[in-house]
Tab-separated table of C-alpha atoms in Angstrom:
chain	number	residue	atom	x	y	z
A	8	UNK	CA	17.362	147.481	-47.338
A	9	UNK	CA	19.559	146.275	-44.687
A	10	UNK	CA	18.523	144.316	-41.963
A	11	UNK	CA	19.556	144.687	-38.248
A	12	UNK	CA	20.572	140.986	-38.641
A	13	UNK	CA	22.459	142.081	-41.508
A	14	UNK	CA	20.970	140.154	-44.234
A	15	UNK	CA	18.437	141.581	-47.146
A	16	UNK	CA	14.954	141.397	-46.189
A	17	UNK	CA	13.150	139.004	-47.778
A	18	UNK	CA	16.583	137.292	-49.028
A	19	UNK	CA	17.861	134.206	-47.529
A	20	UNK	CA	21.422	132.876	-46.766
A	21	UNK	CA	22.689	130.279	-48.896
A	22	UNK	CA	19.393	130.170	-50.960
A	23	UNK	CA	17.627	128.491	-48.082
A	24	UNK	CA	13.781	129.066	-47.713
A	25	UNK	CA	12.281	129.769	-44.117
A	26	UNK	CA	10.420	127.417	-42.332
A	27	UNK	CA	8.208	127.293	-39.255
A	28	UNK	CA	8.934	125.590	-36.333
A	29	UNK	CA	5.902	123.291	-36.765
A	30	UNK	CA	7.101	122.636	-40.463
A	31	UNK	CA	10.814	121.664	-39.338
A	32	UNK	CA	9.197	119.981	-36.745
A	33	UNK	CA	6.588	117.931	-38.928
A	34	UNK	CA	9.788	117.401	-41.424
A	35	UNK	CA	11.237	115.811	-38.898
A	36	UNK	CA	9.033	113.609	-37.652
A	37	UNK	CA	8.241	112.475	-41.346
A	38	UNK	CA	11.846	111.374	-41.741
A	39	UNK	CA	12.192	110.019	-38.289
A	40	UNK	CA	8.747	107.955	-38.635
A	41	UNK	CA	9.630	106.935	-42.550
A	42	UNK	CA	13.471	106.309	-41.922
A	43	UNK	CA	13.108	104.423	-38.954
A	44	UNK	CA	9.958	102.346	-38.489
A	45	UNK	CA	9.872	99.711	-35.888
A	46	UNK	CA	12.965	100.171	-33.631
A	47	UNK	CA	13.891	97.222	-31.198
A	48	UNK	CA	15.995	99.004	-28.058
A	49	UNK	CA	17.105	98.129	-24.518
A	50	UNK	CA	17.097	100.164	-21.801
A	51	UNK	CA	16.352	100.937	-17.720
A	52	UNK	CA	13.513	102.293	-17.227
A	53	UNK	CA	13.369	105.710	-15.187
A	54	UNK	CA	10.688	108.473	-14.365
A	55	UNK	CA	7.702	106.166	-14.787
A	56	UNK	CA	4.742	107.822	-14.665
A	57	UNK	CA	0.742	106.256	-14.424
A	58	UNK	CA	-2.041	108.869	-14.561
A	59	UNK	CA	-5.604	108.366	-14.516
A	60	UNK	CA	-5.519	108.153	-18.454
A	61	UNK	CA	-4.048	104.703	-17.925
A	62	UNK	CA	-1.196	105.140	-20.088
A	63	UNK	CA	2.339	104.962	-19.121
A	64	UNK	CA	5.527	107.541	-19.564
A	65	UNK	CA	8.644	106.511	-19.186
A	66	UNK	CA	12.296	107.167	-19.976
A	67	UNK	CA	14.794	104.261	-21.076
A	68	UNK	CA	18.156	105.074	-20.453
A	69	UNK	CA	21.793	103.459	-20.843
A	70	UNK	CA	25.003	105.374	-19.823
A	71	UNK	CA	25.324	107.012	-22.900
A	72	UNK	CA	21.869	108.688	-23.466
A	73	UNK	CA	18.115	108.913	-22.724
A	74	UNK	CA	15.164	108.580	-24.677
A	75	UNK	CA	10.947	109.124	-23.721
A	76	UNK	CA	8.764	106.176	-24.328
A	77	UNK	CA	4.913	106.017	-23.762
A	78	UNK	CA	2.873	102.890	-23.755
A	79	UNK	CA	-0.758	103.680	-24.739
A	80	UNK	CA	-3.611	102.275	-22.526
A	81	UNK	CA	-4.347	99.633	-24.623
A	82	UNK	CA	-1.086	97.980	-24.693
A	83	UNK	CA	-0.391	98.535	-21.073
A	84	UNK	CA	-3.329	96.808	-20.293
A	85	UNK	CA	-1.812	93.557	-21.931
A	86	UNK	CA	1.021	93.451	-19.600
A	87	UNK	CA	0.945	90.915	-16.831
A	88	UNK	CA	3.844	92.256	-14.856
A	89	UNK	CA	4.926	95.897	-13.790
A	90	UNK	CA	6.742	97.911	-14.864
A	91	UNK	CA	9.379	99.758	-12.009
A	92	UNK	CA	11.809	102.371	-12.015
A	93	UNK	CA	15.395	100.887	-12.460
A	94	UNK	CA	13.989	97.383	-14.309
A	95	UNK	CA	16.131	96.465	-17.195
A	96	UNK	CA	13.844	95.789	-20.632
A	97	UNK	CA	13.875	95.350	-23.892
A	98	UNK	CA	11.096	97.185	-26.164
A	99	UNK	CA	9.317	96.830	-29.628
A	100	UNK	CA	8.404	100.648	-30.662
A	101	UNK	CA	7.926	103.173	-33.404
A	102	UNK	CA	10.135	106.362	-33.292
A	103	UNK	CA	7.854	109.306	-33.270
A	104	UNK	CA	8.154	113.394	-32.732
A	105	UNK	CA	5.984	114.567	-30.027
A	106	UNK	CA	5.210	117.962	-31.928
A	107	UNK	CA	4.639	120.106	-28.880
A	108	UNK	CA	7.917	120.142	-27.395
A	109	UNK	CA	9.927	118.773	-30.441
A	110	UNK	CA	10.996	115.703	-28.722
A	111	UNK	CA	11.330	112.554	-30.132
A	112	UNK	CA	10.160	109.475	-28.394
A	113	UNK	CA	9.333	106.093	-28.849
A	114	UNK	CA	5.718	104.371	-28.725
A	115	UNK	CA	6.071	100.793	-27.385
A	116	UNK	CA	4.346	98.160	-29.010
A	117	UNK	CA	5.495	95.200	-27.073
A	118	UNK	CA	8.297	95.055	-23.956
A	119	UNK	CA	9.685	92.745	-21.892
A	120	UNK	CA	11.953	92.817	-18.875
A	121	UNK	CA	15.730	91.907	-19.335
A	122	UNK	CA	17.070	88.515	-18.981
A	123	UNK	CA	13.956	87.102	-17.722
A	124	UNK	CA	10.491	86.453	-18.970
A	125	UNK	CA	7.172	88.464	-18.659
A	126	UNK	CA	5.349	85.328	-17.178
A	127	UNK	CA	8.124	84.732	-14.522
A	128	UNK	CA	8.717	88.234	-13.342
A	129	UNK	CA	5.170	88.703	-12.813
A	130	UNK	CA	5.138	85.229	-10.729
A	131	UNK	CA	8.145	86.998	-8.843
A	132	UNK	CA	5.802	90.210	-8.143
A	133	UNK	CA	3.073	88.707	-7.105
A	134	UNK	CA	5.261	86.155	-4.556
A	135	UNK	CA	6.651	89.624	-3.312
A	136	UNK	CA	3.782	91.124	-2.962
A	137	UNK	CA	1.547	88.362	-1.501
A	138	UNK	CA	4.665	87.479	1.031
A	139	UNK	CA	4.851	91.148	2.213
A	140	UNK	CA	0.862	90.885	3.378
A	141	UNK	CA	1.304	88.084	5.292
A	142	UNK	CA	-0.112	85.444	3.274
A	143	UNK	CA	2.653	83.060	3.626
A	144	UNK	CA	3.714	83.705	7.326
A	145	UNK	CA	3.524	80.374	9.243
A	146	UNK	CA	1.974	81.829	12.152
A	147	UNK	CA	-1.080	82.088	10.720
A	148	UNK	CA	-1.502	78.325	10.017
A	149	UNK	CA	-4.177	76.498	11.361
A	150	UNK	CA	-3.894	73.011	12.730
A	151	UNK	CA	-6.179	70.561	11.392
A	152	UNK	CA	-9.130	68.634	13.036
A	153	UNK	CA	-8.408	65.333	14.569
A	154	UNK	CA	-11.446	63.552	13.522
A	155	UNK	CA	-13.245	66.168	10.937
A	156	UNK	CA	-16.989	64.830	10.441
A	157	UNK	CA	-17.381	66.213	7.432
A	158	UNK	CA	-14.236	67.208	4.303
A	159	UNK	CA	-15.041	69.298	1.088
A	160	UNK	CA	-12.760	68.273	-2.134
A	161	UNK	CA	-11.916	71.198	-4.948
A	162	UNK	CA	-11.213	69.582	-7.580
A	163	UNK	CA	-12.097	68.188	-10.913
A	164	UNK	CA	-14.410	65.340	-10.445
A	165	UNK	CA	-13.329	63.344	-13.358
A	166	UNK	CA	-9.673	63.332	-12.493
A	167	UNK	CA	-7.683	60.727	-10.912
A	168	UNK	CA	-6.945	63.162	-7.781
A	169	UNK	CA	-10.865	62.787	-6.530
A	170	UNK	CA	-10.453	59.180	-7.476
A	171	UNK	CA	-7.606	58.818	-5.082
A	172	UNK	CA	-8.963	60.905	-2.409
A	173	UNK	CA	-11.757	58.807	-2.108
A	174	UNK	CA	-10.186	55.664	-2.535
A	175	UNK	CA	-7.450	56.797	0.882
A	176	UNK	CA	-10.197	58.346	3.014
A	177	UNK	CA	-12.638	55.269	2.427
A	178	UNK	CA	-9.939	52.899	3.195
A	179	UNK	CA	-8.461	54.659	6.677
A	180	UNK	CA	-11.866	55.975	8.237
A	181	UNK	CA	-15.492	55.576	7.861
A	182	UNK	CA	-16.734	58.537	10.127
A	183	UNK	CA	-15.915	61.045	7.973
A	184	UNK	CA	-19.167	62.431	5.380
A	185	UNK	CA	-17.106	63.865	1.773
A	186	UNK	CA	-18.141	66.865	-0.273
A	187	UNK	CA	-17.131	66.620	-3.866
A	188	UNK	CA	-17.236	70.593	-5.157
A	189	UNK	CA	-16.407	70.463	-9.037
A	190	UNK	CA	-13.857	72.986	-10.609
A	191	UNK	CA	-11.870	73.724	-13.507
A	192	UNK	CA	-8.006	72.877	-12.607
A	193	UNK	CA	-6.263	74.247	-15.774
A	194	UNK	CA	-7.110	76.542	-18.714
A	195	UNK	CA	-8.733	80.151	-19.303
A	196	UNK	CA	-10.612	81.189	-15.864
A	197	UNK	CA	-9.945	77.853	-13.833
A	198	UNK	CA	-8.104	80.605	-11.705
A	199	UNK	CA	-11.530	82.414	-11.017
A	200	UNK	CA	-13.228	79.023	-11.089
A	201	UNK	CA	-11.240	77.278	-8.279
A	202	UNK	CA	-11.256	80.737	-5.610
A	203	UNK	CA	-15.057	80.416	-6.125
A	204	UNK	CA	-15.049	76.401	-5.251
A	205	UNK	CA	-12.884	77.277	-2.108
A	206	UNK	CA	-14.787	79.754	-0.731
A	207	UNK	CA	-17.840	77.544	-1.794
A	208	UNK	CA	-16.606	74.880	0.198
A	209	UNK	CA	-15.523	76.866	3.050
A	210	UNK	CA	-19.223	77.621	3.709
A	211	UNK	CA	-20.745	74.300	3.670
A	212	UNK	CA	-22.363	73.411	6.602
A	213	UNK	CA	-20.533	71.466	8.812
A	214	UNK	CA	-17.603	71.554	6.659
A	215	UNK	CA	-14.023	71.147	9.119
A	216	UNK	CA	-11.464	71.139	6.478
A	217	UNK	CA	-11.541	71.788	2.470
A	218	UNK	CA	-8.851	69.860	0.495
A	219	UNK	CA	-7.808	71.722	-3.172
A	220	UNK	CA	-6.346	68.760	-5.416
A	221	UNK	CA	-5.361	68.133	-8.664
A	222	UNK	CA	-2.704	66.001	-10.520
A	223	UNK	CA	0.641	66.438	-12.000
A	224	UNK	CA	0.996	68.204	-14.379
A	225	UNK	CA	3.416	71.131	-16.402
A	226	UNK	CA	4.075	74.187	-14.773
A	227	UNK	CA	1.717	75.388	-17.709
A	228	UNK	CA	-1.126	72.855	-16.410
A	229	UNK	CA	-0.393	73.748	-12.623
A	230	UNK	CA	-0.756	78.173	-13.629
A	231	UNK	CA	-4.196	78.063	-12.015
A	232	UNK	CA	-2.862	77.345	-8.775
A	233	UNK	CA	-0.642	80.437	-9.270
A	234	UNK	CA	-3.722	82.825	-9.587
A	235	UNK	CA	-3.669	85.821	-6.653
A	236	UNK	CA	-7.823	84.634	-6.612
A	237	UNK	CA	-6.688	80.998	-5.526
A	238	UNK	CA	-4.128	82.114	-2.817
A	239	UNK	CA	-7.243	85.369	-1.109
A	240	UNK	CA	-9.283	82.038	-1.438
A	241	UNK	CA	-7.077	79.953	0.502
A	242	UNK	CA	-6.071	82.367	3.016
A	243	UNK	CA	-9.608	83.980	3.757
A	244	UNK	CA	-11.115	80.646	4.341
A	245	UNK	CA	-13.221	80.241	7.612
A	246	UNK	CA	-11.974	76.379	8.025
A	247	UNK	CA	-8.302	74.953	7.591
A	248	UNK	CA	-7.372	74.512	4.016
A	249	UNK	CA	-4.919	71.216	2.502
A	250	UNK	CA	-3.232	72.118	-0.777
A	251	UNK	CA	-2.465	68.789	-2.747
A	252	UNK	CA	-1.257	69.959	-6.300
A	253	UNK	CA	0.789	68.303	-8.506
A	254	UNK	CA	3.768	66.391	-7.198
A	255	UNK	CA	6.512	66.252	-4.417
A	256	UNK	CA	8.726	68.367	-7.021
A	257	UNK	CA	6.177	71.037	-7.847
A	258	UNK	CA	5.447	73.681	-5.401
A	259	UNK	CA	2.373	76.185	-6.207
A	260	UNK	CA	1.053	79.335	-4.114
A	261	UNK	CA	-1.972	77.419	-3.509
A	262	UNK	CA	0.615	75.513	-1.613
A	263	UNK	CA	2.397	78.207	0.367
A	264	UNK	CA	-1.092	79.837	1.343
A	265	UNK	CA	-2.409	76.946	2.625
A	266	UNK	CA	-2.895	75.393	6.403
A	267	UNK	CA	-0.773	72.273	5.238
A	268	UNK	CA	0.964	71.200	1.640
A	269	UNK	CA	0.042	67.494	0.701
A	270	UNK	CA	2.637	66.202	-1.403
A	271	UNK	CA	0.353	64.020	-3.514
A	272	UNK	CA	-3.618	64.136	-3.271
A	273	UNK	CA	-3.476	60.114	-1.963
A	274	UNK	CA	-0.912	61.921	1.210
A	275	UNK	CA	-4.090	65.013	1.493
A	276	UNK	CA	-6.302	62.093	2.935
A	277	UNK	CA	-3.971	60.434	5.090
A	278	UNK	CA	-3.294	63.863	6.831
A	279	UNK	CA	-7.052	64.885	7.017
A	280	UNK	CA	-8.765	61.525	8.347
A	281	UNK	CA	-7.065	59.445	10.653
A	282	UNK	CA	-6.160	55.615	10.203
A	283	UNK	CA	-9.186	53.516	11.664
A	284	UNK	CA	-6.391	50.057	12.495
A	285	UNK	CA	-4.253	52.673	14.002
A	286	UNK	CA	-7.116	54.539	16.325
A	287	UNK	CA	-7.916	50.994	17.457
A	288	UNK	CA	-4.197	49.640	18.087
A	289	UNK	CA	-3.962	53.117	20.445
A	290	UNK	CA	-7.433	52.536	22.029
A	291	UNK	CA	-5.777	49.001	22.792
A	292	UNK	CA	-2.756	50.261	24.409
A	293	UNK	CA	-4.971	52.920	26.235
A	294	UNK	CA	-7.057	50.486	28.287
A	295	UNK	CA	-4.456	47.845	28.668
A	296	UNK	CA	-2.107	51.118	30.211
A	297	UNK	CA	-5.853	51.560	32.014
A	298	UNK	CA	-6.020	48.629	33.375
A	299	UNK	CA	-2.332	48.779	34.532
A	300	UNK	CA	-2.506	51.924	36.017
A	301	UNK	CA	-6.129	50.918	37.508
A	302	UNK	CA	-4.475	47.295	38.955
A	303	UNK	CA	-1.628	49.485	40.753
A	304	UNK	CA	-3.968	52.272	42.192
A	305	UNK	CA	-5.922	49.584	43.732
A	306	UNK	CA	-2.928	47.711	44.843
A	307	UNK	CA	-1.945	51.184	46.131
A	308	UNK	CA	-5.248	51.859	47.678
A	309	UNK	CA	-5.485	48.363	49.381
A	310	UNK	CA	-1.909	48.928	51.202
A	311	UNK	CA	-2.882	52.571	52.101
A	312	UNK	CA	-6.121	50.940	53.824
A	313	UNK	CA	-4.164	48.377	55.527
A	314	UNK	CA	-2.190	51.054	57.198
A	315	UNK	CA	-5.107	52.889	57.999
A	316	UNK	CA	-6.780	49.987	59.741
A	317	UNK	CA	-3.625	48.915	61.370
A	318	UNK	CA	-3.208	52.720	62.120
A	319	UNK	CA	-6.549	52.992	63.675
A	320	UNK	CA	-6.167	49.294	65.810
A	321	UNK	CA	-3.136	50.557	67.271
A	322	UNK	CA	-4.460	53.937	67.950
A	323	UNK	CA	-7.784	52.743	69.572
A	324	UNK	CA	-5.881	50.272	71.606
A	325	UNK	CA	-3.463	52.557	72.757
A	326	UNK	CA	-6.628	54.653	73.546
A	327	UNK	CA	-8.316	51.768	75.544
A	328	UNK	CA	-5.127	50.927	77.726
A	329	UNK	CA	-4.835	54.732	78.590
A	330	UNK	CA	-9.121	55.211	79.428
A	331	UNK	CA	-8.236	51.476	81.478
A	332	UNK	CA	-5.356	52.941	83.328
A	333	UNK	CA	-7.500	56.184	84.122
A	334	UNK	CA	-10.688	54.000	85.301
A	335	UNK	CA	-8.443	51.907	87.689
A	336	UNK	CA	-7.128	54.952	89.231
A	337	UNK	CA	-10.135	56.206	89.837
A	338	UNK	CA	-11.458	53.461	90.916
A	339	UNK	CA	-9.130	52.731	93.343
A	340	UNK	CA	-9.976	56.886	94.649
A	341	UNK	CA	-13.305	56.080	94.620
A	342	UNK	CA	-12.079	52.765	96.955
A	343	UNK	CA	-10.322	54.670	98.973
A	344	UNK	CA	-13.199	57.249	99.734
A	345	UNK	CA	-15.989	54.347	100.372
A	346	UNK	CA	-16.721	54.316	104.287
A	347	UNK	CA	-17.464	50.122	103.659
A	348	UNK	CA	-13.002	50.204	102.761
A	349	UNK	CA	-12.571	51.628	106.339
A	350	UNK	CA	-14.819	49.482	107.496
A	351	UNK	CA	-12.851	46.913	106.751
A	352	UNK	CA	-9.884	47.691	108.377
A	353	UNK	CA	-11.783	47.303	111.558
A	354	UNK	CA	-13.725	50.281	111.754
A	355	UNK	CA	-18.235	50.237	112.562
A	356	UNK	CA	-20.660	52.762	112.137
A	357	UNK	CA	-23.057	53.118	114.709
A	358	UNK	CA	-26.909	53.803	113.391
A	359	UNK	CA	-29.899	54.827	115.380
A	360	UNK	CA	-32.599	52.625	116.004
A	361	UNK	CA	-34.052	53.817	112.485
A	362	UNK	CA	-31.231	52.056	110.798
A	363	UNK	CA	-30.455	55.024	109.056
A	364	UNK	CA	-29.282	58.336	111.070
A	365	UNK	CA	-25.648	58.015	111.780
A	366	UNK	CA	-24.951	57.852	115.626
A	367	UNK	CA	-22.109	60.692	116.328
A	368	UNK	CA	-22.652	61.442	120.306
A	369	UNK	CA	-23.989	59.587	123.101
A	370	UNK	CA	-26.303	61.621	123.803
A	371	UNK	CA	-28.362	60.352	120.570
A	372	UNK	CA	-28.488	56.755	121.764
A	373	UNK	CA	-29.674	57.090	125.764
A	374	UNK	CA	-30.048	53.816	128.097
A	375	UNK	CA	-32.604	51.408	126.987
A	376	UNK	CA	-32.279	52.596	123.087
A	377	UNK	CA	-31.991	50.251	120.236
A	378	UNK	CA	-28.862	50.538	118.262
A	379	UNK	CA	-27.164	49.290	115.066
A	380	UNK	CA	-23.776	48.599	114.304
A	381	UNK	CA	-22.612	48.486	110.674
A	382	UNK	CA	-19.625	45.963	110.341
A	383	UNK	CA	-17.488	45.056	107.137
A	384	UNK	CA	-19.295	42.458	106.885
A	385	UNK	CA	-22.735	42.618	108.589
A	386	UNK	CA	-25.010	44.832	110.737
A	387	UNK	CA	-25.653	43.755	115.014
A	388	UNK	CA	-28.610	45.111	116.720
A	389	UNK	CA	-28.013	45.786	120.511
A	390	UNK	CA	-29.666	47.713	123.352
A	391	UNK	CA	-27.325	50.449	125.138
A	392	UNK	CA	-27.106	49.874	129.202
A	393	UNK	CA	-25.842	52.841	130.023
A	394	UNK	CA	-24.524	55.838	128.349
């Protein structure tokens, strides 16, 4: 019986038997997973995908083909940078068949970006991502107090940095209380440990400025100052923070959060506390440029007063000579207006015999009355005869 496909039912070309597409598909996987094994591959990554499961999809491609990856949960959770659409890698994987849609893919066991490490692409991330918050920006530095009453130290007490710390702010400045807070500063969870110490020290009371120190050390030893808890620490603290880690040559986060980078711990203290011999050599100049400036107001004042007095001398005797002037004119009016001046240019008054009314007609002074005449210089009593 023919078929419409033109083969015998039931018989199959070239003696082959009929499979599912779940049994090819199994077949192949088999042979892929057997044949195969661990496959080591390069790639750039494209189509990443994250869901909530917490795994990641991928595809790594070169410009001759495309292949799916998927990281399981567990694995991704072991990576300490992140992955990014276009990032050149290299991966450790198993070749697989995802059954459902009969495509192969690989499941990666271990990957790591191109050309540089896992450790230092992650340090580049985080810088990136820590930079474009603001973190780093200079404006947001703080200056530090002039005379600080009171300095916390983060650090490990039994290292040389505290030792040197204590040994520079003893020597340049007495006034200043120190708070020792104890840390980790390398290993597992110093990261943790030293964030917790800063913000520790940030709330002490009285606290002006905290100081995070250590040593040198290998880039290895100096890691904890890389941690994103550090640099939150650093930046979220309520007082000005000094980063003093490691050497000139070695240049943390810590370092770029903080208010001000120390160098060395020993150059921390001579930035937080001032020198003592130096305070005193400028108090020194201060009043001696006092006492200067004190001489040559008073030399100043003295001359001003001079002119003042002179000012007011000549002003009161130029007053004087113009109230004199005034007085002898009026004196001379008043001269001029006495009756006793015309008197004296030959002139009497003639008074009735009372001596006081003024005798203006002759018919006040009739014969036989007493009379007085007022001279210049004297007064004559005289009888009138006839009038």
């Amino acid at each position: 019986m023919a078929s419409s496909s033109g083969f015998e039912f039931f018989q199959s070309p070239y003696n082959s038997v009929f499979e599912s597409v779940g049994e090819l598909t199994e077949r192949i996987k088999a042979t892929l997973e057997t044949d195969f094994g661990q496959t080591a591959v390069r790639g750039e990554i494209s189509n990443l995908a994250r869901p909530r499961s917490g795994h990641i999809y991928f595809s790594l491609k070169d410009n001759a083909a495309c292949i799916r990856a998927v990281m399981w949960k567990g694995a991704a959770q072991r990576l300490v940078f992140d992955l990014s659409d276009g990032l050149a890698v290299r991966l450790l994987g198993r070749l697989t068949v995802y059954s459902p849609r009969g495509e192969y893919q690989i499941i990666v066991d271990a990957i790591e970006p191109e050309g540089v490490g896992a450790q230092e692409l992650a340090f580049r991330q985080l810088v990136a991502r820590l930079s474009a918050e603001g973190l780093f920006d200079p404006d947001r530095k703080r200056p530090l107090p002039r005379y600080p009453r009171r300095i916390a130290i983060v650090t490990s007490p039994t290292g040389a940095a505290v030792r040197d710390l204590l040994q520079v702010t003893g020597r340049r400045w007495n006034g200043t209380d120190v708070l020792i807070v104890p840390t980790l500063v390398q290993g597992v969870g110093a990261g943790k440990q030293i964030a917790a110490a800063i913000e520790l020290a940030g709330l002490a009371p009285g606290v002006e400025v905290v100081i995070v120190a250590r040593g040198g050390g290998s880039s290895e030893d100096l890691g904890s100052f890389n941690d994103e808890a550090v640099v939150r620490a650093i930046a979220g603290s309520r007082v000005p923070v000094v980063s003093a880690v490691g050497h000139e040559i070695d240049v943390t986060l810590a370092d770029l959060a903080a208010d001000r980078r120390a160098l060395t711990p020993s150059e921390a203290g001579e930035l937080v506390v001032p020198d003592a011999a130096e305070v005193a050599m400028h108090l020194d100049r201060l009043a001696q440029a006092l006492h200067r400036a004190s001489e040559v107001r008073l030399r100043d004042a003295r001359a001003r007063l001079d002119r003042l007095s002179q000012g007011i001398k000549t002003a009161i005797g130029h007053d004087l000579d113009g109230r004199r002037h005034r007085l002898d004119r009026l004196k001379a009016s008043l001269e001029a207006l006495n009756p006793l001046a015309v008197l004296a240019r030959g002139y009497s008054l003639t008074l009735a015999e009372d001596g006081r009314t003024l005798v203006r007609d002759p018919s006040q002074a009739p014969a036989g009355t007493l009379i007085h005449t007022q001279l210049a210089s004297g007064r004559l009593t005289s009888r009138v005869e006839a009038s």
